[in-house]
Short mmCIF file of C-alpha atoms and ligand atoms in Angstrom, two decimals:
data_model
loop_
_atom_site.label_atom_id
_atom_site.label_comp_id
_atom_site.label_asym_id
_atom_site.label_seq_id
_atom_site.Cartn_x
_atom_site.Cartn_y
_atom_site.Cartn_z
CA UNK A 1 89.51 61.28 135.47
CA UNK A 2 89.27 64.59 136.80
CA UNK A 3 86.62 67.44 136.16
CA UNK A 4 89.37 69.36 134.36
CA UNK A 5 90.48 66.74 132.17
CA UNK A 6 86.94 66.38 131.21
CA UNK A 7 87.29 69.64 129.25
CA UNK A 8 90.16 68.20 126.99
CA UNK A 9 89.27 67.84 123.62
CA UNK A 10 91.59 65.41 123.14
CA UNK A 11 91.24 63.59 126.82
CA UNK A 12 89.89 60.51 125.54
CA UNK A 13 93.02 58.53 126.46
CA UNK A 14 94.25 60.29 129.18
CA UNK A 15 93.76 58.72 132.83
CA UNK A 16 94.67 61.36 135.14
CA UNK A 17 94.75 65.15 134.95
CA UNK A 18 97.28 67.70 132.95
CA UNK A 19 99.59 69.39 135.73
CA UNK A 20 98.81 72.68 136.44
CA UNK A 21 102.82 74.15 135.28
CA UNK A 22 102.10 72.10 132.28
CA UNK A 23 99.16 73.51 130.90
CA UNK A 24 100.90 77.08 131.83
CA UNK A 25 103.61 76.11 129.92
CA UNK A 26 102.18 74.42 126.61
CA UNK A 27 99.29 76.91 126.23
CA UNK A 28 99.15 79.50 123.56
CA UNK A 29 95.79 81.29 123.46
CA UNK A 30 97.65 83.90 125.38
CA UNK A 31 98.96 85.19 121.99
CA UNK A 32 97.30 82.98 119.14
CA UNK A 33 93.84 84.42 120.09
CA UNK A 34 94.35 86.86 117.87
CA UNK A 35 93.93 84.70 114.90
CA UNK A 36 90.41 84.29 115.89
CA UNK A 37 88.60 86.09 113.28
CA UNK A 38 90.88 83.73 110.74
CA UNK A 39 90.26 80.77 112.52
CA UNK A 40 86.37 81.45 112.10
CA UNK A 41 86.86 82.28 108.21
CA UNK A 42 89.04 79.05 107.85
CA UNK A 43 86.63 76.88 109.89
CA UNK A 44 83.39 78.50 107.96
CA UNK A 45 84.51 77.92 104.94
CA UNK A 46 85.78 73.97 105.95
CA UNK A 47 81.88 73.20 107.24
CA UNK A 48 80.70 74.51 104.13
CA UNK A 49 83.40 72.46 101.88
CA UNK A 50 81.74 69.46 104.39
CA UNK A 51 78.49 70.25 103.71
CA UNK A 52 78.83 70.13 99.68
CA UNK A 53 80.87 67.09 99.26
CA UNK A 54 78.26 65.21 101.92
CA UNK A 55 79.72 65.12 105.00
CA UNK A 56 77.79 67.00 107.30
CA UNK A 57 73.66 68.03 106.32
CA UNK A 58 72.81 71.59 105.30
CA UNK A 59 71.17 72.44 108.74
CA UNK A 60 74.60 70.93 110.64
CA UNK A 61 76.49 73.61 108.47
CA UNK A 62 73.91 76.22 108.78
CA UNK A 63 74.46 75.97 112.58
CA UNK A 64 78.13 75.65 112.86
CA UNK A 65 78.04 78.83 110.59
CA UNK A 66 75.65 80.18 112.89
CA UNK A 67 77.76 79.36 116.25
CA UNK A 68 80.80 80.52 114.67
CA UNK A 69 79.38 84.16 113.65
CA UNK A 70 78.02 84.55 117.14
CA UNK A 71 81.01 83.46 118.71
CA UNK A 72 83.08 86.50 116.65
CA UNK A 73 80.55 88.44 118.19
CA UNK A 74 81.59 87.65 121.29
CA UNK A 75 85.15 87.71 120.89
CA UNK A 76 84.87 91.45 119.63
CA UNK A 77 82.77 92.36 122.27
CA UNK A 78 85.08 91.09 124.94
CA UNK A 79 82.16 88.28 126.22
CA UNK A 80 83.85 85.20 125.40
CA UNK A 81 84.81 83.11 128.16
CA UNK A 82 88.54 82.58 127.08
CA UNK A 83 90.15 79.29 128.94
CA UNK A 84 93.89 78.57 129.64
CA UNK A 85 93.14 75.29 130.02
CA UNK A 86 91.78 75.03 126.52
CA UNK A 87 95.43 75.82 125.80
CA UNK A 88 95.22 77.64 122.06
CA UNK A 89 92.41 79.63 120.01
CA UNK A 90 91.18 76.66 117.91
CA UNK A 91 90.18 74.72 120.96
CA UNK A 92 88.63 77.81 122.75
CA UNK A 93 86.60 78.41 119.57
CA UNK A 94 85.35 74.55 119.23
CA UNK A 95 84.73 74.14 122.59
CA UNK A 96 82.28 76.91 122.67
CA UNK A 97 80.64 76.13 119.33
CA UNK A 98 79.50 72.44 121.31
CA UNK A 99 78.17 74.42 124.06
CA UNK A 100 76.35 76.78 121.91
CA UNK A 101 75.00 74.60 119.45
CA UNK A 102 75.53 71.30 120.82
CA UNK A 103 76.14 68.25 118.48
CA UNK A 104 76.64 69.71 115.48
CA UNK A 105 79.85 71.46 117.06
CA UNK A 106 81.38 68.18 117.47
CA UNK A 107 81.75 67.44 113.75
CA UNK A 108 83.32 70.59 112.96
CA UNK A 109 86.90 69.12 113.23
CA UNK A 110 86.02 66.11 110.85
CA UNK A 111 88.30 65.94 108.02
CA UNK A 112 90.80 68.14 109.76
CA UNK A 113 93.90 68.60 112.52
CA UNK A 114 94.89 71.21 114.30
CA UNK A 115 98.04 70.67 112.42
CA UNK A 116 96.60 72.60 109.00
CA UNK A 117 93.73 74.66 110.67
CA UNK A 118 96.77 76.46 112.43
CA UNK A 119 98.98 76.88 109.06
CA UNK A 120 96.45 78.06 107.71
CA UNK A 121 95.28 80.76 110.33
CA UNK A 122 98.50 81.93 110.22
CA UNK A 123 99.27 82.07 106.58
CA UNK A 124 95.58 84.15 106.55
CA UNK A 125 96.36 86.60 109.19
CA UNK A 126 99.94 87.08 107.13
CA UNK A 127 97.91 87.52 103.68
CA UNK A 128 96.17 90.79 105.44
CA UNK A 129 99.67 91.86 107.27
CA UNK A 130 101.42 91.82 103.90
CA UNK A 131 98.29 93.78 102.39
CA UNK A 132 98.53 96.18 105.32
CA UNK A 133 102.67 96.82 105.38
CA UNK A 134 102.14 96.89 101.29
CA UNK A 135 99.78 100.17 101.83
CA UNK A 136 102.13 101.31 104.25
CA UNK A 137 105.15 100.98 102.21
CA UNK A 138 103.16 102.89 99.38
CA UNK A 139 102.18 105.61 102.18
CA UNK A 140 106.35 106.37 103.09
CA UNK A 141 107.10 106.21 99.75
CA UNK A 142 103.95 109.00 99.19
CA UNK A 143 105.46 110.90 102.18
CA UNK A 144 108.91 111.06 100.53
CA UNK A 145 108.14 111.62 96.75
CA UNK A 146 105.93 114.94 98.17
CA UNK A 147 108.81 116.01 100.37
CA UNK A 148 111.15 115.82 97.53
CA UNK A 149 108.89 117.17 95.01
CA UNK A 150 109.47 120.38 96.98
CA UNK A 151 113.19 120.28 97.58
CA UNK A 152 114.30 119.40 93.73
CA UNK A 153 115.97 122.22 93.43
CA UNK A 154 117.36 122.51 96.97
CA UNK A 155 121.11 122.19 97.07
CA UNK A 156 123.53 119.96 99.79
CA UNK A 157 126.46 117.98 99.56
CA UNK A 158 126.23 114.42 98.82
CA UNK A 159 128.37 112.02 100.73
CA UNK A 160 130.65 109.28 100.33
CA UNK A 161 132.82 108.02 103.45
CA UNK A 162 130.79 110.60 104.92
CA UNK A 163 133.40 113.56 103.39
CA UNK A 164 131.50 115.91 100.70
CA UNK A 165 131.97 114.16 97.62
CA UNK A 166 129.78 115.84 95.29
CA UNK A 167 126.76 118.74 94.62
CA UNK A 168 123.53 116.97 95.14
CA UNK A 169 119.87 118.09 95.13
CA UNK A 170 118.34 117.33 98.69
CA UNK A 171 115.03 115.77 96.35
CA UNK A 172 117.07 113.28 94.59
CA UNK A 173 118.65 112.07 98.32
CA UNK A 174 114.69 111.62 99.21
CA UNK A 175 113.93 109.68 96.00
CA UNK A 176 116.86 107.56 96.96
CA UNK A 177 115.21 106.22 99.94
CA UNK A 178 112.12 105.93 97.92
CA UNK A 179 113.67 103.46 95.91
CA UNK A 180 114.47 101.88 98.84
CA UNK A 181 110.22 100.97 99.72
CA UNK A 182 109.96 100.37 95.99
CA UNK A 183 112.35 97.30 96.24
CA UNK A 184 110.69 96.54 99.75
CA UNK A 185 107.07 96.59 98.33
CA UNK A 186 108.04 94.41 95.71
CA UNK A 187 109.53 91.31 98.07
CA UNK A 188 106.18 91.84 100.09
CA UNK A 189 103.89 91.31 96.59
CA UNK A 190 106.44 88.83 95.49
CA UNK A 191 106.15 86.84 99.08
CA UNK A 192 102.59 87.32 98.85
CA UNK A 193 102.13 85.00 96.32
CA UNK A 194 103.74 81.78 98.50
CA UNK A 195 102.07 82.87 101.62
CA UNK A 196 98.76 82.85 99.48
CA UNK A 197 98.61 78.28 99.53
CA UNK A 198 96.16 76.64 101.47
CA UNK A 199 97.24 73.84 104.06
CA UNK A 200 93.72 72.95 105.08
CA UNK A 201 92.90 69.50 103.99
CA UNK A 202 96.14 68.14 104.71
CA UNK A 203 94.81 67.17 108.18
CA UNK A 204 97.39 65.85 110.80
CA UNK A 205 100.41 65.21 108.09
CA UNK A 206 98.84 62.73 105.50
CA UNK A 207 95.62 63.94 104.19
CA UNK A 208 92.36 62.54 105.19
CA UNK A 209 90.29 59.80 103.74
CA UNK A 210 86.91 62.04 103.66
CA UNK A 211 86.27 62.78 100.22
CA UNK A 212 87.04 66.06 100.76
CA UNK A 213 87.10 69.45 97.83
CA UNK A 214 90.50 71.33 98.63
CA UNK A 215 90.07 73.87 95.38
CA UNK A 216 86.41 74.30 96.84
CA UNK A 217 87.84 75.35 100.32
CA UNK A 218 90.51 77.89 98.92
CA UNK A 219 88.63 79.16 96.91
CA UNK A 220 86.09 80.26 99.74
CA UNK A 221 89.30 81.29 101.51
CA UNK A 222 90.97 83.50 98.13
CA UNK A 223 94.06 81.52 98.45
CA UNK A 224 95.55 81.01 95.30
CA UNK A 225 95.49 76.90 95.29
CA UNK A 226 95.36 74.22 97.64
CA UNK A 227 99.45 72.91 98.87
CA UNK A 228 100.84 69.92 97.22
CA UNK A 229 102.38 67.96 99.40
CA UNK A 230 100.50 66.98 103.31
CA UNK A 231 103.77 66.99 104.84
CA UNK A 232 105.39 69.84 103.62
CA UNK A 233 101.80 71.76 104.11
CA UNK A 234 102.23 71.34 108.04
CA UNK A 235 105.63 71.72 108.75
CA UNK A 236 106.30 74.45 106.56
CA UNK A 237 106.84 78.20 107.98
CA UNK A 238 108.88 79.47 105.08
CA UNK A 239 106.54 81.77 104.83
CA UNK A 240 106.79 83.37 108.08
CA UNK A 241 110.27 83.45 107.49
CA UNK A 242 110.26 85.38 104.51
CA UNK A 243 108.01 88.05 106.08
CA UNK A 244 110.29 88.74 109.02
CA UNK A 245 113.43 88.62 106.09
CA UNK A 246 111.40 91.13 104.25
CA UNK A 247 110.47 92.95 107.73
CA UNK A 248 114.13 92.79 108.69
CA UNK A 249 115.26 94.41 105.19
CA UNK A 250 112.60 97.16 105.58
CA UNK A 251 113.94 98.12 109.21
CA UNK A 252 117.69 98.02 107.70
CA UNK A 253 116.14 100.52 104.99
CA UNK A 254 114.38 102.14 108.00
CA UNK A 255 117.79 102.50 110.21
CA UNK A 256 119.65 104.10 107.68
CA UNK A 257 117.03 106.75 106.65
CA UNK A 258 117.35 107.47 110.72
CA UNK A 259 120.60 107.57 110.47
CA UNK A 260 121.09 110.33 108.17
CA UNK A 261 118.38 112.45 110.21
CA UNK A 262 120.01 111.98 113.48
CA UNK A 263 123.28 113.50 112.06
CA UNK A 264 121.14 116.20 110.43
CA UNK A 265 119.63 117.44 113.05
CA UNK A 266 122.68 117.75 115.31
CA UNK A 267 124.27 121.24 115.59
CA UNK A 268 127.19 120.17 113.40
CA UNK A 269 125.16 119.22 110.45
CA UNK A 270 122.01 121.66 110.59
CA UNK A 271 120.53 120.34 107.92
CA UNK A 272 117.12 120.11 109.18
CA UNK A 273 114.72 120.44 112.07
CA UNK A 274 112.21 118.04 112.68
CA UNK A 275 109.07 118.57 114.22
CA UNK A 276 108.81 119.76 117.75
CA UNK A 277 105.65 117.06 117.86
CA UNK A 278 108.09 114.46 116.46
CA UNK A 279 110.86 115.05 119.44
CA UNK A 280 111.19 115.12 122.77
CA UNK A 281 112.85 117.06 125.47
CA UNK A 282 115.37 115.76 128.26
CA UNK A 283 114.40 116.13 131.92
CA UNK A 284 118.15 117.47 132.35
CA UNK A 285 119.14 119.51 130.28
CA UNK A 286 116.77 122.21 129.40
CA UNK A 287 117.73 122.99 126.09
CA UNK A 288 117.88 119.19 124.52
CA UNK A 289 115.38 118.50 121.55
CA UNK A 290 116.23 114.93 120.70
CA UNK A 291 115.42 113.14 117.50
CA UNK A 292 114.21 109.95 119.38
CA UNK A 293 112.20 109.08 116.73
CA UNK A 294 114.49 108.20 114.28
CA UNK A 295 116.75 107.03 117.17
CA UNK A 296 114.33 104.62 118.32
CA UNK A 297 113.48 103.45 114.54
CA UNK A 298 117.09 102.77 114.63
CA UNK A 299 116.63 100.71 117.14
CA UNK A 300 114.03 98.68 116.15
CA UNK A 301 116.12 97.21 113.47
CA UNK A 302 117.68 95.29 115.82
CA UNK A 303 114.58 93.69 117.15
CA UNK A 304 113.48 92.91 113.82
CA UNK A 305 116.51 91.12 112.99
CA UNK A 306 116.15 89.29 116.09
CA UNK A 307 112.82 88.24 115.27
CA UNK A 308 114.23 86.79 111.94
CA UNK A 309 116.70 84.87 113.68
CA UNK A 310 114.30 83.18 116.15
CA UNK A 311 112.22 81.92 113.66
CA UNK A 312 115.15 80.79 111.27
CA UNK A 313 116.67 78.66 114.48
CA UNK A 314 113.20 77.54 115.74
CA UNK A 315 112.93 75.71 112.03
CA UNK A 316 116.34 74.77 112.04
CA UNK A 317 117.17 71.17 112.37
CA UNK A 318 113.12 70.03 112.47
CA UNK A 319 111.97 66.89 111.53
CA UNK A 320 109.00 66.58 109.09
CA UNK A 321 106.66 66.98 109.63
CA UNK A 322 104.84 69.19 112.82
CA UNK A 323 106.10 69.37 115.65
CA UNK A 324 105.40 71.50 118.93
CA UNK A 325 108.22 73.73 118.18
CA UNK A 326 106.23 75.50 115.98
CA UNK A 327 104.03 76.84 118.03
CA UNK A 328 106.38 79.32 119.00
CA UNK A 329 106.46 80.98 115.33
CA UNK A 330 103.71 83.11 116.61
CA UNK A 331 105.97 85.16 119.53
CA UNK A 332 108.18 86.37 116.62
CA UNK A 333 105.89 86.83 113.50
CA UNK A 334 103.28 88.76 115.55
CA UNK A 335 105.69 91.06 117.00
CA UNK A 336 107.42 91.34 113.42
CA UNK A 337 104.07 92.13 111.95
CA UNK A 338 103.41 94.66 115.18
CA UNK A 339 106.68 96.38 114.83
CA UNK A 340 106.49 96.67 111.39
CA UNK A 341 103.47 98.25 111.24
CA UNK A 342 104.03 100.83 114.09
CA UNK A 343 107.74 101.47 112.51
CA UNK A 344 106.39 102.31 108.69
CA UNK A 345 103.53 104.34 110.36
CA UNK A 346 105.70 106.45 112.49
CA UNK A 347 107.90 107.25 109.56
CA UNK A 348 105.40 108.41 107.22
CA UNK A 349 104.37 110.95 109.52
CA UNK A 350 107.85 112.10 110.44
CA UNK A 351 109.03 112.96 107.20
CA UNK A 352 106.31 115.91 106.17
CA UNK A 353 107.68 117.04 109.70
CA UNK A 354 111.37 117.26 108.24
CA UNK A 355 111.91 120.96 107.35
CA UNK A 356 114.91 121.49 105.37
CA UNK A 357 117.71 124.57 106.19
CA UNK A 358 118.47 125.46 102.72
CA UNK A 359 121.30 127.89 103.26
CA UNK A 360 123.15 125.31 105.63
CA UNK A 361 122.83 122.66 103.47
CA UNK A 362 123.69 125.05 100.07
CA UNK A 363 127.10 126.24 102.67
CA UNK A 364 128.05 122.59 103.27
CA UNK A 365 128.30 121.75 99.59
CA UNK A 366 130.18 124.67 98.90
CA UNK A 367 132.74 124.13 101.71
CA UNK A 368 134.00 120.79 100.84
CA UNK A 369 135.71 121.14 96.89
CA UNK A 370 132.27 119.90 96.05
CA UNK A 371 132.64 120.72 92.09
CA UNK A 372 136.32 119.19 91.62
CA UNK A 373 134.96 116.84 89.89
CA UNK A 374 133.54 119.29 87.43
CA UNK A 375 136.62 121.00 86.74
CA UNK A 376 138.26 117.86 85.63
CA UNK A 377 135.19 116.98 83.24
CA UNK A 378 135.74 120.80 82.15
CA UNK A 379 139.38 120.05 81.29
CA UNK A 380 138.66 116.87 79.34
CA UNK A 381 135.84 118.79 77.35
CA UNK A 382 138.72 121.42 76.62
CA UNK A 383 141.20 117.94 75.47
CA UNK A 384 143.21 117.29 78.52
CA UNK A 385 143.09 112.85 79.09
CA UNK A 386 140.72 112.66 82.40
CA UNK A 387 144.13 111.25 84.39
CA UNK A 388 145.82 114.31 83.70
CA UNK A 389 142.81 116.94 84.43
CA UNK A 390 142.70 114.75 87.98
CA UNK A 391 146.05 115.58 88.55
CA UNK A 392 145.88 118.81 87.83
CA UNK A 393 142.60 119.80 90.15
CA UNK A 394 144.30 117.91 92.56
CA UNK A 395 147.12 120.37 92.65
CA UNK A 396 144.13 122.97 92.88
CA UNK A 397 142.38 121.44 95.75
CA UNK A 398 145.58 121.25 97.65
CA UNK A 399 146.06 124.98 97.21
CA UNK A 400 142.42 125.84 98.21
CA UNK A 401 143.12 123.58 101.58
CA UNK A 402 146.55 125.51 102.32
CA UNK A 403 144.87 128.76 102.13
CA UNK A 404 140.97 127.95 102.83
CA UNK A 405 139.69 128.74 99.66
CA UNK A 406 137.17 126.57 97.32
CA UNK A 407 137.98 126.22 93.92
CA UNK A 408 135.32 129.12 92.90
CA UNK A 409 137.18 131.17 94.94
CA UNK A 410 140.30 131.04 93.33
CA UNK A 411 141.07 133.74 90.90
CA UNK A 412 141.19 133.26 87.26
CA UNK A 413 145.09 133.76 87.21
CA UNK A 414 145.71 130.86 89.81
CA UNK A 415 143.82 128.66 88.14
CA UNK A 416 145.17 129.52 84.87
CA UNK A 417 148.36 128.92 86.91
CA UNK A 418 147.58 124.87 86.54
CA UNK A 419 146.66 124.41 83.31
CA UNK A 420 146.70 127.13 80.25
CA UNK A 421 142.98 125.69 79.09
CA UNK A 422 141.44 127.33 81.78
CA UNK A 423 139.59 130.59 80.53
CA UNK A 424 136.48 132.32 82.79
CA UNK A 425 134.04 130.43 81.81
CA UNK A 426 135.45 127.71 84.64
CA UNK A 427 133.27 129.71 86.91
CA UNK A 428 130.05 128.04 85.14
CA UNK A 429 130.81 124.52 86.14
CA UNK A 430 132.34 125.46 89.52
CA UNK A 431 129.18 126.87 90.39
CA UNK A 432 126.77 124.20 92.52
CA UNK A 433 124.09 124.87 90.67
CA UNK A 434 125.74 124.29 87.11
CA UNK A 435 127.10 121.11 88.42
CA UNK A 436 123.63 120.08 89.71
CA UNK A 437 122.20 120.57 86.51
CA UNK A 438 125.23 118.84 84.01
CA UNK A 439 124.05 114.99 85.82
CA UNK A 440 121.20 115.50 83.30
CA UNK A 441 120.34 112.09 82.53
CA UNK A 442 117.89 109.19 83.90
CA UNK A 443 118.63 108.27 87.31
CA UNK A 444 121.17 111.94 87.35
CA UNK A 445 120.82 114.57 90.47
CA UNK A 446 120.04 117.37 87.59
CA UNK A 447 116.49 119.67 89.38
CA UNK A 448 114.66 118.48 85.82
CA UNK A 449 115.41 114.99 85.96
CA UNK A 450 114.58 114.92 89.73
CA UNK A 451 111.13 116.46 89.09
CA UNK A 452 110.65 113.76 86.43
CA UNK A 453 111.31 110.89 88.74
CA UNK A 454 108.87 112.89 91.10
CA UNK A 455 106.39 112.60 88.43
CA UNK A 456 107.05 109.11 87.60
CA UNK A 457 106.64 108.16 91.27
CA UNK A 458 103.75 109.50 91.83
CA UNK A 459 102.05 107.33 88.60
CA UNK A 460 103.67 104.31 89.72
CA UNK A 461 102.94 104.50 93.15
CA UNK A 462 98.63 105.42 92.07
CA UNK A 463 98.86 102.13 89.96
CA UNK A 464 99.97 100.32 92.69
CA UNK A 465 97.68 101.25 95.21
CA UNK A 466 94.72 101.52 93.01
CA UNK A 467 95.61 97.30 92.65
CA UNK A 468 95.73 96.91 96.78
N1 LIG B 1 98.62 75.61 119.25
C1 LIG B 1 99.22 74.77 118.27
C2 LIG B 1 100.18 75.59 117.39
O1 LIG B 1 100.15 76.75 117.46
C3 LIG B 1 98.19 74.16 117.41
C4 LIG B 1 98.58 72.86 116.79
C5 LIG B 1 98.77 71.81 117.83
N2 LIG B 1 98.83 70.51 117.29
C6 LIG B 1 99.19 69.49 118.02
N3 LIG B 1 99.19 68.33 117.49
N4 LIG B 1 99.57 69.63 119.26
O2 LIG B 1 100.98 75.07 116.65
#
């Protein structure tokens, strides 16, 4: 046997040496090292479940504690002699533990495979992701209730099949997207909950015959309750799945929201102007300012939905209950939880650096027979049936296109001119701001209910992160 096979945890049966390609190929401390400070909780807390049911002696777990702490040490200081050959982070880790603290070392792995200790890293380094997008989540939603808070009153069109449909307030568009995080906050606490089960204990697939304490072990760990079922325990990356689902859903949310800021910042819209911090210049044309941040958030929705589909095909089609395969859950779910991260961060900073052009926006709605609408409800308040009021502002839109009018600025006699229940009070509800205010119910575009959804928003989201 060679030197380097010597080094093999598991060489014991081997009789010559791992090829070179194939160590380069099966390793995976390249990326799973950065489970390391999980893999240390998860293994601390296993000697100490050892130690109380009898399996190792006090001073055994006092010094695999011991090793461990030190060796987190080194890892954050950038000392520790990381080892391709040693192929992930769990064998890096229990390698050096022997060499630091010799025998004892070699009984951390009793009771255990590499099978759960790496469902459970994994499932622990998701627990803190989800905490982590959950804050951030809370902190775009923050960013968005403030920036509508300020524009409740503000005036623009709304949108359907992207023609002005009807008179919205610019706040109520913002607390649209907010609901938005709400519903994506939720799936991460709701997902939470099934990423929070502990595989440890289940060893390689079937349990172990030390007389292990599994409820003793999660709880050191805060999960929730020890799995159910061995084989399910190991195989299982539903969880991971769910994530990058929930990741996926947020980046949709995210690509949208971009979306509508990309076409409001171009000269046709003018709705806004972001940030000069928040945009960047072209090394052609000098007088570019390009919204590449929302562009590239755009963007990123497709890697995130990449990311979901990798790890839904690596599970496809696996027989229970590890296998090799999933190794390569890691790739995706880190970058998912990486992207994430850096997506939901960049966008709560971007939107206090969206400045609103009230007049443009207040000109758009008025251009586009905005308050139709209201001119029929005005007709069926006067007794007309709704069909027939829609028929005859229909007849009034078609004049205002022929001669580039809007309804408000047709005189009374025209409009009298389509139905005789038209007096001058039809200037109130053709008005933006009288149409604005009429949706004056929960969930309505009126400026009061807006600022009460504000308000509301602002509790909800304080409860929430006062709970995180
Ligand atoms: N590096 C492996 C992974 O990430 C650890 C588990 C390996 N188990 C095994 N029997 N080869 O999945």
């Amino acid at each position: 046997m060679s030197q380097d096979q010597n080094k093999k945890l598991w060489g014991g049966r081997f009789q010559s040496a791992t090829d070179s390609s194939v160590e380069a190929f099966t390793e995976s401390v390249s990326f799973d090292r950065r489970l390391y400070a999980h893999d240390i909780a998860g293994s601390i807390a296993h000697a100490r479940m050892l130690a109380q049911v009898g399996v190792l002696t006090a001073a055994e777990r006092d010094d695999i504690v011991r090793g461990l702490t030190a060796i987190r040490a080194e890892i954050e200081s950038g000392d520790f002699p990381w080892s391709e050959t040693l192929e992930d982070v769990h064998m890096n880790i229990e390698s050096r533990l022997t060499e630091k603290i010799g025998e004892a070392g070699k009984k951390l792995h009793t009771g255990r495979s590499r099978n759960d200790q790496v469902a459970t890293d994994v499932r622990l380094y998701l627990r803190d992701g989800i905490d982590r997008a959950s804050m951030l989540l809370l902190d775009a939603q923050s960013a968005l209730v403030e920036l509508a808070a300020r524009e409740t009153d503000t005036i623009m069109p709304g949108f359907t099949h992207l023609q002005v449909a009807q008179p919205i307030t610019f706040g109520h568009h913002l607390l649209a997207w907010t609901e938005m995080f709400e519903r994506d906050f939720q799936r991460m606490r709701e997902l939470r909950r099934r990423v929070n089960v502990m595989p440890l204990g289940s060893a390689a697939l079937a349990g172990t015959s030390y007389p292990i304490d599994r409820d003793f072990t999660a709880a050191e760990l805060g999960f929730e309750r020890p799995s159910r079922n061995s084989l399910d325990a190991v195989s299982d990356r539903d969880f991971a799945i769910e994530y990058l689902s929930a990741a996926a859903l947020i980046h949709m949310h995210l690509s949208r929201m971009s979306e509508e800021l990309v076409m409001w910042s171009s000269a046709q819209f003018d709705f806004i102007e972001l940030g000069d911090a928040y945009c960047t210049g072209s090394s052609i044309m000098p007088q570019k300012k390009n919204p590449d941040i929302p562009e590239l958030l755009r963007g990123k929705a497709g890697r995130a939905c990449g990311n979901l589909m990798n790890m839904l095909t690596l599970m496809k089609s696996q027989p229970l209950a590890y296998n090799r395969d999933n190794q390569e859950d890691k790739v995706p779910l880190f970058d998912g939880m990486d992207t994430l991260e850096a997506s939901l961060t960049i966008f709560a900073a971007l939107v206090p650096e969206i400045a609103p052009k009230r007049d443009n926006m207040r000109n758009a709605a008025l251009k586009g027979f905005s308050t139709a609408t209201d001119l029929a409800d005005y007709l069926v308040k006067k007794g007309l049936p709704f069909r027939d009021a829609h028929e005859v502002v229909g007849k009034a839109v078609a004049l205002g296109v022929e001669s580039g009018r809007d309804l408000a600025e047709l005189p009374l006699q025209t409009l009298q001119g389509f139905s005789g229940l038209i007096s001058d009070d039809v200037y109130d509800v053709l008005t933006l701001e009288g149409s604005v205010a009429a949706r004056d119910h929960t969930g309505g575009t009126a400026p009061v209910q807006v600022k009460k959804a504000v308000e509301q928003a602002r509790v909800r989201i304080d409860q929430y992160r006062n709970k995180l």
